[in-house]
Amino acid sequence: MAVTKRGLIGWRRNACAAAFLLALSACGTDTRPGGSTHANGRPDPAPMVSMALPPASPSRAPAPPSGLVDEIARLSAGFSGKKGIAIRAVDDGWTVESGGRQRLPQQSVSKLWVAMTLLSLRDQGRARLDEPLVVRPEDLTLFHQPIAMLVKGDGYHTTVGELMTRALTQSDNTANDRLLTYVGGPDAVRAMIAAKRLGDIRFGPGERLLQAKTAGLTWQPAFALAGAFQAARNRLDPAARTAALDAYVSDPPDGAAPIAIADALARLARGELLSETSTRILLDTMEASRTGHARLRAAIPADWKIAHKTGTGQDLGRRNAGFNDVGLLTAPDGRRFAIAVMIGDTTEDIRQRQLLIQDVAAAVARHAGPPRGPVAVAN
């Protein structure tokens, strides 16, 4: 039979198509779409799909109120001397600060860390607030120590809890130093600060050694007698006192960054540092503080709450080294703000120092607190 050229080409095309279909059928089939089977009868492994995932976005705190940022900057710029301001919204997470990362003298603000060390030991079962203690004449310190009037005969018999209350609410130096001895001394407080990662917060050697060195003196037990320390300080050469104060201000052994203190207070309020009971004890005691009526407390609205601790350093002429108030402000709607206002070295008079602290508290209430209702105007 004769085969034309065109027929031969068509036959070749059909043969190729048949060969392709035969090869395809030899691969096997599966009832599942896309399924296949190896010669040993096991199914192919599921195909792996590699897909690049975007990195997780870090959670961001909301921006602080712009009016508060502007006002804090203005207040800081208008006050002469070394100062630092830090505000941290406990519940919202934002922060406002001006000069808040420099170490400034804490003075009696450092009593907070002694109390926190005590309550941390309580949480570990190593301290009791009802444990009896005696304050003896050799325990007396200097400056503000109301407990000294009670130390008679064999001493003043009290408890650990009462000493903490006196230290925080009256800023009693002797009560605090006696408590410091009970918890294990300055090294124990420093260990607590490190263990709880409180940041740039130092703890000094205790009231007697700290204040004596700041004045240019070496501590002597006789300085605990009324007026003895001040008399010895007044006899010093003014240049020696200035040099000692300069050294203290430039590198305070009790120095702390306001932002670190505000952060520690925020963590305390969130229950991250102490047990629930110890947290409540500390905050309740700070709420009962009777010091600093012309500082933070003077500027907050009547429906706000405050738990705070003040600190005041020595004067040399018009110069002051350490004028502070730190605490937790709670708005009527329950939102909380940790605040630290610290004046490290200034010649501004005491009224201006008080006003700076008051103005910061008022700014928080005005810009970060709940909206205030309209003020009724009497006809």
Short mmCIF file of C-alpha atoms in Angstrom, two decimals:
data_model
loop_
_atom_site.label_atom_id
_atom_site.label_comp_id
_atom_site.label_asym_id
_atom_site.label_seq_id
_atom_site.Cartn_x
_atom_site.Cartn_y
_atom_site.Cartn_z
CA MET A 1 0.00 0.00 0.00
CA ALA A 2 1.36 3.31 -0.98
CA VAL A 3 1.89 5.77 1.86
CA THR A 4 1.86 9.40 1.07
CA LYS A 5 4.23 11.85 2.74
CA ARG A 6 1.35 13.61 4.53
CA GLY A 7 0.03 10.29 5.87
CA LEU A 8 3.44 9.35 7.24
CA ILE A 9 3.64 12.58 9.23
CA GLY A 10 0.19 12.01 10.72
CA TRP A 11 1.08 8.44 11.69
CA ARG A 12 4.18 9.65 13.53
CA ARG A 13 2.14 12.24 15.46
CA ASN A 14 -0.39 9.62 16.57
CA ALA A 15 2.37 7.25 17.67
CA CYS A 16 4.02 9.92 19.83
CA ALA A 17 0.72 10.76 21.49
CA ALA A 18 0.05 7.10 22.24
CA ALA A 19 3.52 6.63 23.73
CA PHE A 20 3.02 9.67 26.00
CA LEU A 21 -0.33 8.35 27.26
CA LEU A 22 1.16 4.90 27.91
CA ALA A 23 4.03 6.38 29.94
CA LEU A 24 1.63 8.50 31.95
CA SER A 25 -0.58 5.52 32.81
CA ALA A 26 2.47 3.60 34.04
CA CYS A 27 3.04 6.17 36.80
CA GLY A 28 -0.01 4.95 38.73
CA THR A 29 -3.07 6.83 39.91
CA ASP A 30 -4.60 7.77 43.24
CA THR A 31 -8.15 8.49 44.12
CA ARG A 32 -7.09 11.66 45.98
CA PRO A 33 -6.33 14.67 43.84
CA GLY A 34 -2.58 15.07 43.52
CA GLY A 35 -1.85 11.80 45.40
CA SER A 36 0.83 9.33 44.34
CA THR A 37 2.29 6.04 45.58
CA HIS A 38 5.86 4.72 45.67
CA ALA A 39 6.71 1.20 44.42
CA ASN A 40 6.71 -0.04 48.04
CA GLY A 41 3.12 1.07 48.46
CA ARG A 42 3.78 3.97 50.85
CA PRO A 43 2.33 7.37 49.94
CA ASP A 44 4.57 10.23 49.07
CA PRO A 45 5.29 12.57 51.98
CA ALA A 46 3.20 15.68 52.09
CA PRO A 47 4.82 18.47 50.12
CA MET A 48 6.68 21.05 52.26
CA VAL A 49 5.82 24.65 51.60
CA SER A 50 8.30 27.27 52.73
CA MET A 51 6.81 30.71 53.22
CA ALA A 52 8.65 33.72 54.57
CA LEU A 53 6.79 35.18 57.56
CA PRO A 54 7.12 38.86 58.52
CA PRO A 55 8.89 39.47 61.86
CA ALA A 56 6.61 39.89 64.84
CA SER A 57 5.89 43.53 65.49
CA PRO A 58 6.94 44.59 68.99
CA SER A 59 4.09 45.81 71.11
CA ARG A 60 4.24 49.55 71.34
CA ALA A 61 2.98 51.69 74.16
CA PRO A 62 0.62 54.47 73.10
CA ALA A 63 2.11 57.90 72.71
CA PRO A 64 2.00 60.05 75.83
CA PRO A 65 -0.29 63.07 75.86
CA SER A 66 1.41 65.75 73.76
CA GLY A 67 0.33 68.47 76.14
CA LEU A 68 2.09 66.69 79.01
CA VAL A 69 5.29 66.26 76.97
CA ASP A 70 5.33 69.96 76.14
CA GLU A 71 4.59 71.08 79.68
CA ILE A 72 7.25 68.88 81.29
CA ALA A 73 9.83 70.22 78.82
CA ARG A 74 8.79 73.78 79.65
CA LEU A 75 8.88 73.23 83.42
CA SER A 76 12.32 71.63 83.24
CA ALA A 77 13.74 74.40 81.04
CA GLY A 78 12.42 77.07 83.38
CA PHE A 79 14.14 75.72 86.50
CA SER A 80 17.84 76.33 87.07
CA GLY A 81 20.13 73.62 88.41
CA LYS A 82 20.41 69.85 88.07
CA LYS A 83 17.00 68.22 87.99
CA GLY A 84 15.25 65.22 86.53
CA ILE A 85 11.60 64.41 85.89
CA ALA A 86 10.15 61.03 84.95
CA ILE A 87 6.53 59.94 84.58
CA ARG A 88 5.47 56.42 83.64
CA ALA A 89 1.87 55.41 82.96
CA VAL A 90 1.55 52.18 84.93
CA ASP A 91 -1.39 50.84 82.94
CA ASP A 92 -0.86 52.40 79.49
CA GLY A 93 2.92 52.06 79.35
CA TRP A 94 3.99 55.43 77.99
CA THR A 95 6.79 57.49 79.54
CA VAL A 96 7.57 61.19 79.70
CA GLU A 97 10.93 62.33 81.02
CA SER A 98 13.28 65.27 81.02
CA GLY A 99 16.75 64.76 82.46
CA GLY A 100 15.45 61.51 83.87
CA ARG A 101 18.48 59.35 83.05
CA GLN A 102 21.09 61.12 85.18
CA ARG A 103 21.96 60.05 88.73
CA LEU A 104 20.67 62.52 91.28
CA PRO A 105 20.84 62.40 95.10
CA GLN A 106 17.96 60.42 96.58
CA GLN A 107 18.37 61.34 100.22
CA SER A 108 15.37 59.89 102.10
CA VAL A 109 13.80 58.51 98.93
CA SER A 110 16.26 55.65 99.52
CA LYS A 111 14.18 54.58 102.54
CA LEU A 112 11.90 52.93 99.98
CA TRP A 113 14.55 50.35 99.14
CA VAL A 114 15.10 49.46 102.80
CA ALA A 115 11.35 48.85 103.16
CA MET A 116 11.29 46.85 99.95
CA THR A 117 14.20 44.72 101.17
CA LEU A 118 12.34 44.03 104.41
CA LEU A 119 9.13 43.05 102.62
CA SER A 120 11.03 40.88 100.18
CA LEU A 121 12.51 39.03 103.18
CA ARG A 122 8.99 38.75 104.57
CA ASP A 123 7.84 37.13 101.34
CA GLN A 124 10.66 34.60 101.71
CA GLY A 125 9.64 33.82 105.30
CA ARG A 126 12.83 35.36 106.66
CA ALA A 127 11.34 38.42 108.40
CA ARG A 128 8.22 39.28 110.41
CA LEU A 129 6.71 42.72 110.82
CA ASP A 130 5.60 41.86 114.35
CA GLU A 131 9.10 40.85 115.46
CA PRO A 132 10.23 42.87 118.52
CA LEU A 133 13.18 45.24 118.19
CA VAL A 134 14.85 47.69 120.56
CA VAL A 135 16.20 51.09 119.55
CA ARG A 136 19.04 52.02 121.92
CA PRO A 137 20.93 55.31 122.40
CA GLU A 138 23.82 54.03 120.25
CA ASP A 139 21.36 53.63 117.36
CA LEU A 140 20.57 57.36 117.17
CA THR A 141 21.55 59.18 114.00
CA LEU A 142 21.03 62.83 113.06
CA PHE A 143 18.71 65.40 111.56
CA HIS A 144 15.07 64.24 111.56
CA GLN A 145 14.60 61.46 114.13
CA PRO A 146 11.37 61.87 116.14
CA ILE A 147 11.90 58.43 117.66
CA ALA A 148 14.87 59.83 119.63
CA MET A 149 12.44 61.28 122.19
CA LEU A 150 11.27 57.76 123.00
CA VAL A 151 14.73 56.25 123.49
CA LYS A 152 15.17 56.22 127.27
CA GLY A 153 16.68 53.85 129.81
CA ASP A 154 17.27 50.49 128.15
CA GLY A 155 15.90 51.84 124.86
CA TYR A 156 12.64 52.05 122.97
CA HIS A 157 10.91 48.68 122.57
CA THR A 158 9.09 48.49 119.26
CA THR A 159 8.52 46.15 116.29
CA VAL A 160 9.95 45.81 112.82
CA GLY A 161 6.66 46.96 111.29
CA GLU A 162 6.49 50.09 113.43
CA LEU A 163 10.02 51.04 112.44
CA MET A 164 9.10 50.71 108.75
CA THR A 165 6.02 52.87 109.29
CA ARG A 166 8.06 55.55 111.06
CA ALA A 167 10.75 55.47 108.37
CA LEU A 168 8.29 55.90 105.50
CA THR A 169 5.59 58.14 106.97
CA GLN A 170 7.80 60.40 109.14
CA SER A 171 11.10 59.92 107.28
CA ASP A 172 12.70 59.08 110.63
CA ASN A 173 16.43 58.56 110.05
CA THR A 174 17.04 56.51 113.19
CA ALA A 175 14.05 54.24 112.52
CA ASN A 176 15.36 53.66 109.02
CA ASP A 177 18.94 52.96 110.05
CA ARG A 178 17.79 50.53 112.75
CA LEU A 179 15.69 48.77 110.14
CA LEU A 180 18.67 48.77 107.80
CA THR A 181 20.71 46.89 110.41
CA TYR A 182 17.88 44.38 110.82
CA VAL A 183 17.68 43.52 107.08
CA GLY A 184 21.44 42.98 106.80
CA GLY A 185 22.92 46.41 106.10
CA PRO A 186 23.58 48.31 102.87
CA ASP A 187 24.87 45.23 101.04
CA ALA A 188 21.55 43.46 101.56
CA VAL A 189 19.66 46.40 100.06
CA ARG A 190 22.04 46.56 97.10
CA ALA A 191 21.57 42.83 96.56
CA MET A 192 17.79 43.30 96.50
CA ILE A 193 18.10 46.15 93.96
CA ALA A 194 20.25 43.93 91.76
CA ALA A 195 18.10 40.82 92.16
CA LYS A 196 14.92 42.66 91.20
CA ARG A 197 16.70 44.50 88.39
CA LEU A 198 15.61 47.94 89.49
CA GLY A 199 18.12 49.62 87.21
CA ASP A 200 20.23 52.69 87.88
CA ILE A 201 19.56 52.99 91.62
CA ARG A 202 22.36 53.16 94.15
CA PHE A 203 22.13 52.70 97.89
CA GLY A 204 24.49 54.59 100.18
CA PRO A 205 26.20 53.63 103.45
CA GLY A 206 23.38 54.71 105.78
CA GLU A 207 22.37 58.11 107.13
CA ARG A 208 25.26 58.75 109.51
CA LEU A 209 28.12 58.04 107.11
CA LEU A 210 26.37 59.59 104.11
CA GLN A 211 25.48 62.89 105.78
CA ALA A 212 28.83 63.22 107.53
CA LYS A 213 30.80 62.78 104.30
CA THR A 214 28.48 65.13 102.40
CA ALA A 215 29.28 67.82 104.97
CA GLY A 216 33.01 67.14 104.95
CA LEU A 217 33.05 65.39 108.34
CA THR A 218 33.86 61.94 109.70
CA TRP A 219 31.04 60.44 111.74
CA GLN A 220 31.37 60.42 115.52
CA PRO A 221 28.75 59.03 117.95
CA ALA A 222 28.66 62.39 119.70
CA PHE A 223 27.09 63.89 116.56
CA ALA A 224 23.83 62.13 117.47
CA LEU A 225 23.30 64.56 120.35
CA ALA A 226 20.96 67.43 119.59
CA GLY A 227 22.71 70.09 117.53
CA ALA A 228 26.17 68.50 117.76
CA PHE A 229 26.44 67.63 114.06
CA GLN A 230 25.32 71.07 112.92
CA ALA A 231 27.79 72.75 115.30
CA ALA A 232 30.69 70.66 113.98
CA ARG A 233 29.65 71.38 110.39
CA ASN A 234 29.50 75.11 111.04
CA ARG A 235 33.08 75.08 112.31
CA LEU A 236 34.40 73.73 109.02
CA ASP A 237 36.20 75.95 106.54
CA PRO A 238 33.63 77.00 103.86
CA ALA A 239 35.98 75.81 101.12
CA ALA A 240 36.10 72.34 102.68
CA ARG A 241 32.33 72.19 102.88
CA THR A 242 31.99 73.33 99.26
CA ALA A 243 34.48 70.72 98.09
CA ALA A 244 32.64 67.97 99.98
CA LEU A 245 29.28 69.02 98.59
CA ASP A 246 30.70 69.24 95.06
CA ALA A 247 32.05 65.70 95.39
CA TYR A 248 28.71 64.42 96.64
CA VAL A 249 26.69 66.04 93.87
CA SER A 250 29.04 64.94 91.10
CA ASP A 251 28.87 61.27 92.10
CA PRO A 252 26.25 60.68 94.80
CA PRO A 253 26.65 57.31 96.53
CA ASP A 254 22.87 57.31 96.95
CA GLY A 255 22.26 58.54 93.41
CA ALA A 256 19.49 57.24 91.20
CA ALA A 257 18.03 58.03 87.80
CA PRO A 258 14.46 59.35 88.08
CA ILE A 259 13.41 57.08 85.20
CA ALA A 260 14.64 54.04 87.17
CA ILE A 261 12.66 55.07 90.23
CA ALA A 262 9.50 55.68 88.18
CA ASP A 263 9.92 52.28 86.56
CA ALA A 264 10.42 50.59 89.96
CA LEU A 265 7.26 52.23 91.30
CA ALA A 266 5.30 51.16 88.22
CA ARG A 267 6.48 47.58 88.63
CA LEU A 268 5.62 47.70 92.32
CA ALA A 269 2.10 48.88 91.49
CA ARG A 270 1.67 46.04 88.97
CA GLY A 271 2.66 43.49 91.61
CA GLU A 272 5.91 42.49 89.88
CA LEU A 273 8.28 43.07 92.82
CA LEU A 274 6.53 41.78 95.95
CA SER A 275 3.70 39.46 96.93
CA GLU A 276 0.19 40.87 96.76
CA THR A 277 0.05 41.34 100.54
CA SER A 278 3.48 42.96 100.81
CA THR A 279 2.70 45.23 97.87
CA ARG A 280 -0.46 46.40 99.61
CA ILE A 281 1.40 46.96 102.90
CA LEU A 282 4.04 49.11 101.23
CA LEU A 283 1.61 51.20 99.18
CA ASP A 284 -0.76 51.69 102.12
CA THR A 285 2.16 52.87 104.26
CA MET A 286 3.29 55.28 101.53
CA GLU A 287 -0.26 56.63 101.29
CA ALA A 288 -0.09 57.45 105.01
CA SER A 289 3.04 59.57 104.59
CA ARG A 290 2.94 62.85 106.52
CA THR A 291 5.93 64.51 104.86
CA GLY A 292 6.02 66.82 101.86
CA HIS A 293 2.65 68.52 102.15
CA ALA A 294 3.88 71.27 99.81
CA ARG A 295 5.20 68.88 97.14
CA LEU A 296 3.29 66.33 95.03
CA ARG A 297 0.39 66.07 97.46
CA ALA A 298 -0.33 69.80 97.30
CA ALA A 299 -1.15 69.79 93.58
CA ILE A 300 -3.28 66.71 92.91
CA PRO A 301 -7.08 67.07 92.73
CA ALA A 302 -9.07 66.03 95.79
CA ASP A 303 -10.42 62.88 94.08
CA TRP A 304 -6.92 61.56 93.28
CA LYS A 305 -4.85 59.34 95.59
CA ILE A 306 -1.13 59.49 96.28
CA ALA A 307 1.41 57.10 97.78
CA HIS A 308 4.81 58.78 97.95
CA LYS A 309 8.20 59.31 99.58
CA THR A 310 10.10 62.57 99.91
CA GLY A 311 13.81 63.26 100.27
CA THR A 312 15.67 66.40 101.33
CA GLY A 313 19.42 67.00 101.32
CA GLN A 314 21.73 69.46 103.00
CA ASP A 315 21.95 73.19 102.33
CA LEU A 316 25.07 75.27 101.93
CA GLY A 317 24.11 78.92 101.82
CA ARG A 318 21.52 79.25 99.05
CA ARG A 319 22.55 75.93 97.56
CA ASN A 320 20.61 72.69 98.12
CA ALA A 321 21.68 69.16 97.16
CA GLY A 322 18.66 66.90 97.02
CA PHE A 323 15.00 67.96 97.06
CA ASN A 324 12.71 65.19 95.86
CA ASP A 325 9.31 63.60 95.84
CA VAL A 326 8.52 60.29 94.16
CA GLY A 327 5.33 58.32 94.22
CA LEU A 328 2.27 56.77 92.65
CA LEU A 329 -0.67 58.95 91.61
CA THR A 330 -4.03 57.24 91.09
CA ALA A 331 -6.77 58.96 89.08
CA PRO A 332 -10.49 58.61 89.90
CA ASP A 333 -10.88 56.16 87.00
CA GLY A 334 -8.20 53.90 88.52
CA ARG A 335 -5.35 54.65 86.11
CA ARG A 336 -2.00 55.02 87.83
CA PHE A 337 1.06 57.13 87.15
CA ALA A 338 4.48 56.60 88.67
CA ILE A 339 6.30 59.89 89.08
CA ALA A 340 9.74 61.00 90.21
CA VAL A 341 10.75 64.65 90.49
CA MET A 342 14.31 65.06 91.74
CA ILE A 343 16.31 68.27 92.19
CA GLY A 344 19.97 67.40 92.59
CA ASP A 345 21.72 70.75 92.92
CA THR A 346 20.20 74.21 92.78
CA THR A 347 20.24 77.70 94.22
CA GLU A 348 16.51 78.14 93.66
CA ASP A 349 14.75 78.88 96.93
CA ILE A 350 12.59 76.29 98.64
CA ARG A 351 9.33 77.78 97.35
CA GLN A 352 10.49 77.43 93.74
CA ARG A 353 11.57 73.86 94.39
CA GLN A 354 8.17 73.05 95.84
CA LEU A 355 6.43 74.70 92.90
CA LEU A 356 8.36 72.65 90.35
CA ILE A 357 7.25 69.42 92.03
CA GLN A 358 3.68 70.68 92.37
CA ASP A 359 3.54 71.80 88.74
CA VAL A 360 4.63 68.38 87.51
CA ALA A 361 1.89 66.67 89.53
CA ALA A 362 -0.69 69.19 88.32
CA ALA A 363 0.40 68.61 84.71
CA VAL A 364 -0.13 64.87 85.06
CA ALA A 365 -3.61 65.38 86.45
CA ARG A 366 -4.49 67.93 83.79
CA HIS A 367 -3.17 66.16 80.68
CA ALA A 368 -3.22 62.45 81.57
CA GLY A 369 -6.15 62.17 83.95
CA PRO A 370 -9.80 61.73 83.03
CA PRO A 371 -11.54 64.74 81.48
CA ARG A 372 -12.73 67.18 84.08
CA GLY A 373 -16.35 68.25 84.01
CA PRO A 374 -17.30 71.88 83.52
CA VAL A 375 -16.77 74.07 86.54
CA ALA A 376 -20.01 75.48 87.92
CA VAL A 377 -20.02 79.25 88.11
CA ALA A 378 -22.09 80.87 90.82
CA ASN A 379 -24.49 83.60 89.68
#
